[in-house]
Amino acid sequence: MSSSILAQSPHGAAMKMDCSACHRSDSWNIPAAFWKNNALAPNNKVSKTTDKPVEKAQKTFQHDADTDFALSGAHAAADCRSCHATLVFSEADPACISCHTDIHRNTVGDDCRRCHTSNSWLVDNITELHTDNGFPLLGAHATANCNACHISESGLEFNRIGNACINCHGSDFSNTTNPNHQDAGFSINCQDCHQVDAFEWTAQPIEHSFFPLTKGHQIEDCAACHTGGPFSQTPTSCVACHQSDFENASDPNHIEAGFPNDCAACHTTDVGWMPATFSDHDAQYFPIYSGAHEGVWNQCSECHTNAGNYAEFSCVACHLNPDTDDEHEGVGAYVYENTACLACHPTGDADMVFDHNQTAFPLTGAHIGANCLDCHAAGYEGTPTACAGCHTDDFNQASNPNHVALGLSTDCASCHTTQPGWAPATFANHNDFYALNGAHAAIANDCAACHNGDYNNTPNTCVGCHLADFNATTDPDHEAAQFPTDCQSCHSESTWTPSSFNHDNFFPLTGGHALIANDCA
């Protein structure tokens, strides 16, 4: 009588496979070929271990297909016991951490496959891993040693330190003196000024869009503008940095020309302040960006030939003779002179001629050839028409006669015409100083007859002018007769005869003599 002995599987109840799927009838040992090929060879093949035909298995076990853990890389050559500590295969935990000691101490999680492959423990995609974690390794970060940022005793712990620059570079920020970041009030976000893909702490290009660093402002020395205190308090107005440039400018002299100190009104940030424009030039002075002169000049010096004084200008530098003279043939008061050109052509247009004589101040006499700027030095609007508006200095300096000392009127036109040299002149209020009566009235316009060119020392006594008449008189001989030199005691201002004489001072005319008192002869 035969009996059968049923063996209990050491692999646990979950293992339902036929033993022959893995074992041979002559040994429990599993051929190496099984693990190498991950399956028993078919019945008509030869075992690479025994060189004998392998018995056909009812079912072939394949680790990759029959489990959730494929044997790849180093796992394919690992000894079963290194993972399966017991023969109950289902007790093996597929988690990496169940077999492999976590030398990172859970600082990067317990899934080794996040960084490692089954081929080796080497990690060759650190850059990709950092990108996935939100901190791409760019510039100097790409070549930095991991331990420089992830500091630990073992050098294998990678605690998260945050993606903010200051987390690693706090000491760099605090210790920087050129410029001093703390005193300057800089942002602790390094990326505001520095490039994350750079290999040095260069601040170029710095994010300076609030004040574009272009052209002349494209400088590397922050201290050139940020001279002290918090950088955020640095003024952005041009004159804050360029006051000295404004004051020292001589071509033209900005101060004398009365230019505004708003540099941007004329200049761009081009190096050397050029090219420059003067957009309010047309409204205040002479149209050069519009009208006939638009586009016909390149440099300011073409008209302003005196670099030291931009109040001066030249028309005749371009408008040459004889052409200009020929074009003005028959034009009254024409003068080939710069300011005269402007006086008639204030817009530079030949068809829009300005006629001063059509204004409230016609140009006559010496005014015809006067320099326009003598009267219009402050512009053409609001120029006074009173003589004293231009000639107060002439009035104050007049010495023959001294107008101030005599208290004369500042209304020049009350005595003078516009003729050159202030002559001829009249003195309508002469009677306020010396009444012109009789024969004196007849010579009122012949000032030289009495004043002889000296108006300050002219005497106002008769003998002061008529001493020669007194001395030359013979009928009677005034000098011999010792007559008084007070002409008006005998004569009137109208004529020398008839005259009167107080004869009683010499010989009283009484009685019969009184009858011939008027018949001196």
XYZ file of C-alpha atoms in Angstrom:
521
model
C 0.000 0.000 0.000
C 1.445 3.247 -1.020
C 1.067 6.493 0.839
C 1.762 10.165 -0.174
C 3.392 12.763 1.983
C 2.174 16.363 1.392
C 4.865 18.923 2.041
C 3.919 22.329 3.451
C 5.247 25.224 1.280
C 7.770 27.356 3.209
C 6.831 30.319 1.023
C 3.540 31.030 2.719
C -0.057 30.456 1.785
C 0.016 33.104 -0.874
C 2.454 31.095 -2.959
C 0.240 28.925 -5.210
C 2.752 27.985 -7.870
C 3.885 24.427 -8.611
C 7.288 23.753 -7.069
C 8.601 22.618 -10.467
C 8.151 26.120 -11.740
C 11.306 26.961 -9.884
C 12.808 23.749 -8.508
C 14.079 20.555 -10.161
C 13.280 17.113 -8.991
C 16.856 16.383 -8.089
C 17.474 19.520 -6.062
C 15.692 22.409 -4.369
C 18.387 24.696 -5.623
C 17.228 27.077 -8.320
C 19.485 27.058 -11.357
C 21.406 30.216 -12.043
C 19.900 30.192 -15.490
C 16.535 30.785 -13.931
C 17.610 34.042 -12.375
C 19.612 35.080 -15.368
C 16.819 34.401 -17.810
C 14.132 35.115 -15.230
C 12.381 31.911 -16.407
C 13.060 28.171 -16.747
C 14.219 27.080 -20.134
C 11.679 25.147 -22.289
C 11.745 21.337 -22.270
C 13.691 21.060 -25.510
C 16.431 23.378 -24.320
C 19.568 22.566 -22.388
C 20.180 23.998 -18.963
C 23.211 26.269 -18.984
C 24.040 24.912 -15.550
C 23.846 21.127 -16.027
C 23.984 20.735 -19.800
C 21.044 18.403 -19.418
C 17.537 18.833 -20.700
C 15.375 20.725 -18.232
C 12.117 19.229 -17.325
C 9.164 21.137 -18.677
C 7.569 23.230 -15.984
C 3.883 23.565 -15.611
C 4.274 27.281 -15.100
C 7.247 29.558 -15.432
C 7.728 32.223 -12.709
C 8.792 35.627 -13.910
C 9.669 38.216 -11.245
C 8.979 41.190 -13.476
C 5.594 39.910 -14.628
C 4.382 38.103 -11.530
C 5.278 40.805 -8.986
C 5.033 44.584 -8.715
C 8.786 44.905 -8.440
C 10.779 44.560 -11.658
C 14.324 43.363 -11.253
C 16.313 46.005 -13.133
C 19.803 47.352 -12.793
C 21.611 46.190 -9.669
C 18.456 44.420 -8.464
C 18.755 41.876 -11.270
C 22.045 40.580 -9.883
C 21.171 40.861 -6.203
C 20.918 37.747 -4.032
C 17.293 36.868 -3.239
C 18.092 36.810 0.455
C 19.219 40.452 0.404
C 15.586 41.417 -0.136
C 13.719 38.301 0.980
C 14.970 37.810 4.512
C 12.478 34.945 4.939
C 11.135 32.358 2.541
C 7.744 34.024 2.734
C 8.274 36.190 -0.317
C 5.153 38.261 0.278
C 6.707 39.711 3.419
C 9.263 41.678 1.346
C 8.418 45.419 1.334
C 8.908 46.994 -2.114
C 9.760 50.375 -0.565
C 13.427 51.332 -1.045
C 13.752 52.297 2.578
C 12.888 48.738 3.664
C 16.203 47.504 2.253
C 18.355 50.601 2.020
C 19.449 52.681 4.996
C 18.373 56.323 4.594
C 21.714 58.064 4.856
C 19.936 61.359 4.106
C 17.889 61.005 7.315
C 14.606 61.679 5.572
C 15.697 65.154 4.436
C 14.742 64.301 0.858
C 11.913 61.847 1.531
C 11.973 58.042 1.668
C 11.579 57.338 -2.039
C 15.102 56.683 -3.308
C 13.805 56.626 -6.868
C 13.247 60.371 -6.794
C 16.982 60.830 -7.207
C 18.585 57.427 -7.753
C 18.146 54.664 -10.319
C 18.523 50.924 -9.765
C 21.798 50.969 -11.693
C 23.837 52.811 -9.061
C 23.626 55.325 -6.255
C 25.221 58.017 -8.423
C 22.998 61.035 -9.168
C 23.599 62.676 -12.549
C 20.501 64.872 -12.811
C 21.002 67.230 -9.877
C 20.272 70.243 -12.116
C 16.984 68.747 -13.243
C 16.044 67.879 -9.670
C 16.634 71.459 -8.519
C 14.572 72.796 -11.393
C 11.712 70.521 -10.393
C 11.983 71.854 -6.862
C 11.758 75.483 -7.974
C 15.428 76.493 -7.726
C 17.260 76.090 -11.065
C 21.013 75.808 -10.706
C 22.208 78.674 -12.915
C 25.525 80.493 -13.138
C 27.704 80.030 -10.065
C 25.045 77.788 -8.505
C 25.607 75.202 -11.235
C 29.241 74.682 -10.191
C 28.809 75.032 -6.428
C 29.424 72.077 -4.135
C 26.177 70.709 -2.678
C 27.652 71.012 0.821
C 28.195 74.759 0.325
C 24.449 75.260 0.630
C 23.265 72.045 2.279
C 25.427 72.049 5.387
C 25.371 68.958 7.677
C 27.745 66.843 9.738
C 27.598 63.952 7.318
C 27.437 66.068 4.204
C 24.574 63.832 3.044
C 21.641 65.607 4.611
C 19.784 68.003 2.309
C 17.305 69.864 4.448
C 15.281 72.408 2.517
C 16.782 75.855 2.999
C 14.265 77.824 0.949
C 14.670 79.412 -2.461
C 15.198 82.997 -1.247
C 18.735 84.259 -1.935
C 19.070 85.744 1.524
C 18.761 82.274 3.085
C 22.293 81.528 1.916
C 23.669 85.002 1.263
C 22.641 86.869 4.396
C 26.253 87.314 5.449
C 27.246 88.481 1.960
C 24.505 91.100 2.147
C 25.488 92.260 5.636
C 29.233 92.395 4.957
C 29.143 94.180 1.603
C 30.594 97.702 1.882
C 30.887 98.813 -1.733
C 28.184 99.892 -1.587
C 27.013 99.220 1.958
C 23.778 97.368 1.281
C 22.336 97.840 4.737
C 23.017 101.581 4.955
C 21.716 102.039 1.433
C 18.458 100.322 2.319
C 18.746 97.762 -0.477
C 16.216 94.995 -0.899
C 17.304 91.657 0.565
C 16.053 90.021 -2.624
C 19.402 89.706 -4.399
C 17.706 89.184 -7.757
C 16.515 92.795 -7.731
C 20.060 93.812 -8.616
C 22.089 90.687 -9.365
C 21.755 88.038 -12.042
C 21.042 84.510 -10.872
C 22.849 83.116 -13.916
C 26.061 85.086 -13.287
C 29.308 83.722 -11.886
C 30.130 86.879 -9.921
C 28.228 89.453 -7.901
C 28.162 91.859 -10.814
C 25.219 94.219 -10.698
C 25.051 94.487 -14.468
C 22.529 94.643 -15.835
C 20.828 95.913 -12.687
C 17.060 96.207 -12.686
C 16.968 100.001 -12.828
C 13.890 100.557 -14.963
C 12.575 103.205 -12.541
C 15.485 105.359 -13.802
C 16.774 103.871 -17.088
C 20.552 103.611 -17.187
C 21.021 104.390 -20.860
C 23.691 106.162 -22.893
C 25.519 108.624 -20.632
C 23.944 107.068 -17.553
C 25.226 103.612 -18.487
C 27.920 103.565 -15.824
C 29.156 100.781 -13.556
C 30.078 102.950 -10.585
C 26.893 103.202 -8.515
C 28.637 105.649 -6.178
C 28.859 108.201 -8.994
C 25.178 108.961 -8.419
C 24.540 107.357 -5.056
C 26.936 109.514 -3.099
C 25.613 108.734 0.348
C 22.707 107.574 2.442
C 20.034 105.120 1.378
C 20.070 104.561 -2.364
C 16.288 104.808 -2.390
C 16.579 108.467 -1.400
C 18.777 109.458 -4.324
C 16.986 112.248 -6.259
C 16.084 111.638 -9.891
C 16.066 115.263 -11.077
C 18.864 116.123 -13.507
C 20.129 119.139 -11.614
C 20.662 117.067 -8.456
C 23.714 115.529 -10.143
C 24.449 118.050 -12.875
C 24.232 121.444 -11.128
C 27.953 122.030 -11.643
C 27.660 121.064 -15.319
C 24.867 123.616 -15.681
C 26.800 126.371 -13.924
C 30.041 125.723 -15.833
C 28.458 125.439 -19.271
C 29.890 128.165 -21.523
C 28.760 127.186 -24.994
C 26.280 128.673 -24.392
C 26.486 130.172 -20.914
C 23.340 128.666 -19.426
C 23.084 131.088 -16.519
C 23.489 134.270 -18.576
C 21.062 132.943 -21.169
C 18.495 132.305 -18.449
C 18.098 128.639 -19.384
C 16.064 126.389 -17.067
C 18.079 123.892 -15.019
C 15.834 121.076 -16.195
C 18.472 119.370 -18.349
C 15.893 117.087 -19.986
C 14.182 120.120 -21.521
C 17.025 120.339 -24.045
C 19.255 117.281 -23.610
C 18.868 113.526 -23.857
C 21.120 111.130 -21.949
C 23.533 111.022 -24.883
C 27.200 111.158 -23.934
C 28.636 114.665 -24.078
C 25.199 116.338 -23.836
C 24.904 116.262 -27.621
C 22.849 116.437 -29.693
C 20.697 118.946 -27.831
C 17.473 120.714 -28.706
C 15.921 123.924 -27.425
C 12.241 123.280 -28.103
C 10.949 126.543 -26.617
C 13.378 128.542 -28.809
C 10.620 129.196 -31.375
C 8.239 130.687 -28.837
C 10.717 132.839 -26.928
C 13.229 133.857 -29.540
C 13.336 132.961 -33.226
C 11.694 130.029 -35.031
C 14.376 127.528 -35.994
C 12.364 124.315 -35.698
C 9.573 125.670 -37.872
C 9.084 128.164 -40.668
C 11.689 129.059 -43.267
C 14.644 128.020 -41.079
C 13.418 124.518 -40.312
C 15.991 121.957 -41.375
C 18.459 124.453 -42.889
C 20.930 124.408 -39.988
C 22.849 121.716 -38.156
C 24.745 123.404 -35.333
C 23.784 126.237 -32.968
C 27.131 127.862 -33.805
C 25.959 128.541 -37.357
C 23.899 131.455 -36.021
C 25.464 131.956 -32.586
C 28.991 132.613 -33.766
C 30.139 133.899 -30.370
C 30.247 130.785 -28.191
C 30.602 132.904 -25.077
C 27.419 134.877 -25.615
C 24.370 133.248 -27.142
C 22.492 136.545 -26.874
C 24.427 137.456 -30.000
C 23.365 135.972 -33.310
C 24.299 136.354 -36.931
C 22.006 136.562 -39.924
C 24.638 137.804 -42.346
C 26.752 134.685 -41.805
C 24.330 132.982 -44.203
C 22.544 135.885 -45.905
C 25.483 137.294 -47.843
C 25.940 140.368 -49.977
C 25.498 141.566 -52.661
C 22.454 139.283 -52.904
C 20.862 140.612 -49.721
C 21.351 144.241 -50.742
C 19.862 143.517 -54.148
C 16.793 141.911 -52.603
C 16.177 145.015 -50.473
C 16.605 147.595 -53.191
C 14.079 150.362 -52.612
C 13.241 149.236 -49.040
C 13.243 152.247 -46.737
C 15.436 152.167 -43.628
C 17.096 148.936 -44.840
C 20.390 148.226 -43.062
C 22.589 145.191 -43.691
C 22.960 144.282 -40.046
C 21.969 141.244 -37.959
C 19.476 142.884 -35.636
C 17.993 144.885 -38.470
C 17.213 141.600 -40.223
C 15.418 140.361 -37.122
C 13.528 143.634 -36.713
C 11.923 143.243 -40.139
C 11.845 139.450 -40.317
C 11.018 138.272 -36.781
C 9.869 134.876 -38.059
C 12.593 134.560 -40.685
C 9.993 134.572 -43.448
C 10.533 137.037 -46.296
C 6.787 137.209 -46.930
C 5.948 138.141 -43.333
C 7.880 141.386 -43.034
C 7.547 143.323 -39.819
C 7.099 147.055 -40.288
C 8.050 148.874 -37.114
C 6.469 152.040 -38.444
C 3.065 150.382 -38.283
C 3.406 150.014 -34.529
C 2.946 152.578 -31.769
C 6.658 153.365 -31.982
C 7.771 154.405 -35.518
C 11.503 154.231 -36.142
C 12.849 157.668 -37.006
C 16.201 159.381 -36.827
C 18.815 157.458 -34.864
C 16.293 154.716 -34.075
C 16.366 153.547 -37.699
C 19.876 152.117 -37.475
C 19.797 151.130 -33.812
C 20.579 147.596 -32.754
C 17.277 145.856 -31.976
C 18.709 144.343 -28.812
C 19.539 147.820 -27.496
C 15.817 148.165 -26.845
C 14.641 144.544 -26.948
C 17.312 142.960 -24.768
C 14.620 141.260 -22.673
C 12.565 140.151 -25.653
C 10.054 141.879 -27.851
C 7.009 141.656 -25.636
C 6.497 144.508 -23.162
C 9.276 146.757 -24.472
C 8.640 150.288 -23.085
C 7.979 153.139 -25.517
C 8.912 155.954 -23.104
C 12.296 157.528 -23.818
C 13.482 156.924 -20.270
C 12.843 153.220 -20.755
C 16.039 153.088 -22.814
C 17.765 156.423 -22.133
C 17.780 156.818 -18.356
C 21.545 156.310 -18.330
C 21.944 159.008 -21.008
C 19.814 161.368 -18.899
C 21.770 160.684 -15.701
C 25.128 161.088 -17.416
C 24.278 164.292 -19.291
C 26.597 167.043 -18.053
C 26.079 169.975 -20.451
C 23.757 170.855 -18.963
C 23.563 168.544 -15.949
C 20.009 167.281 -16.331
C 19.787 165.803 -12.838
C 21.131 168.935 -11.095
C 18.712 171.174 -12.985
C 15.809 168.840 -12.285
C 14.949 168.545 -15.967
C 12.145 166.265 -17.148
C 13.046 162.683 -18.093
C 10.740 163.061 -21.077
C 13.517 163.332 -23.655
C 11.039 164.219 -26.411
C 10.154 167.467 -24.625
C 13.509 168.860 -25.745
C 15.067 166.428 -28.225
C 14.128 164.789 -31.510
C 15.337 161.283 -32.490
C 18.207 162.747 -34.514
C 21.672 161.357 -33.726
C 23.666 163.229 -31.081
C 20.530 164.614 -29.391
C 20.746 167.734 -31.561
C 19.090 169.969 -32.522
C 17.273 170.381 -29.252
C 14.732 172.826 -27.875
C 14.161 174.059 -24.334
C 10.517 175.031 -24.076
C 10.711 175.788 -20.361
C 13.664 178.175 -20.663
C 11.588 180.871 -18.926
C 11.582 178.742 -15.796
C 15.304 179.465 -15.562
C 15.750 182.739 -17.540
C 12.848 184.524 -19.218
C 13.445 185.198 -22.913
C 11.736 188.535 -23.678
C 12.120 191.129 -26.383
C 15.266 190.728 -28.406
C 16.143 187.614 -26.400
C 12.989 185.910 -27.649
C 14.105 186.490 -31.206
C 17.219 184.383 -30.663
C 15.527 181.677 -28.585
C 16.536 178.999 -31.120
C 20.136 180.206 -31.315
C 21.313 178.687 -28.063
C 24.974 179.183 -28.941
C 24.508 182.976 -29.104
C 24.314 183.034 -25.319
C 25.605 179.648 -24.198
C 28.416 179.199 -26.689
C 28.273 175.413 -26.022
C 28.623 175.774 -22.243
C 25.225 175.447 -20.621
C 26.432 175.072 -17.088
C 28.385 178.383 -16.781
C 26.207 180.775 -18.785
C 25.714 184.018 -16.744
C 22.247 185.429 -16.200
C 23.311 189.105 -15.790
C 23.246 191.588 -18.691
C 26.915 192.409 -18.525
C 27.690 188.703 -18.547
C 26.796 188.745 -22.251
C 26.984 192.470 -23.135
C 30.244 193.680 -21.583
C 31.731 194.110 -25.044
C 28.741 196.279 -26.068
C 29.215 198.354 -22.908
C 32.908 198.936 -23.534
C 32.464 199.726 -27.238
C 29.731 202.345 -26.789
C 30.972 205.915 -27.486
C 27.772 207.916 -27.664
C 28.032 208.387 -24.790
C 31.226 206.677 -23.701
C 29.822 204.403 -21.012
C 33.172 203.522 -19.554
C 34.458 207.077 -19.401
C 31.202 208.297 -17.970
C 31.387 205.502 -15.400
C 27.884 204.288 -16.215
C 26.696 201.255 -14.242
C 27.083 197.903 -16.007
C 23.503 197.035 -15.136
C 22.144 197.429 -18.666
C 18.514 197.186 -17.595
C 18.847 200.332 -15.505
C 18.722 202.307 -18.798
C 17.816 199.855 -21.547
C 14.943 197.426 -22.166
C 15.304 193.865 -23.528
C 13.700 194.830 -26.826
C 16.260 197.381 -28.098
C 19.085 199.583 -26.976
C 17.087 202.717 -27.918
C 15.219 204.539 -26.668
C 16.864 204.292 -23.304
C 16.373 205.950 -19.952
C 18.975 207.487 -17.638
C 18.667 208.836 -14.089
C 20.404 212.112 -14.910
C 19.911 213.470 -11.406
C 22.736 211.273 -10.178
C 25.089 213.420 -12.257
C 23.319 216.739 -13.090
C 19.781 217.421 -11.964
C 17.564 218.425 -14.876
C 15.322 221.053 -13.413
C 13.700 224.155 -14.708
C 14.421 224.722 -18.356
C 16.681 221.666 -18.467
C 13.755 219.483 -17.687
C 12.242 220.493 -21.025
C 15.084 218.808 -22.914
C 15.511 215.776 -20.572
C 14.738 213.337 -23.385
C 16.927 215.071 -25.968
C 20.308 213.891 -24.846
C 21.866 215.296 -27.993
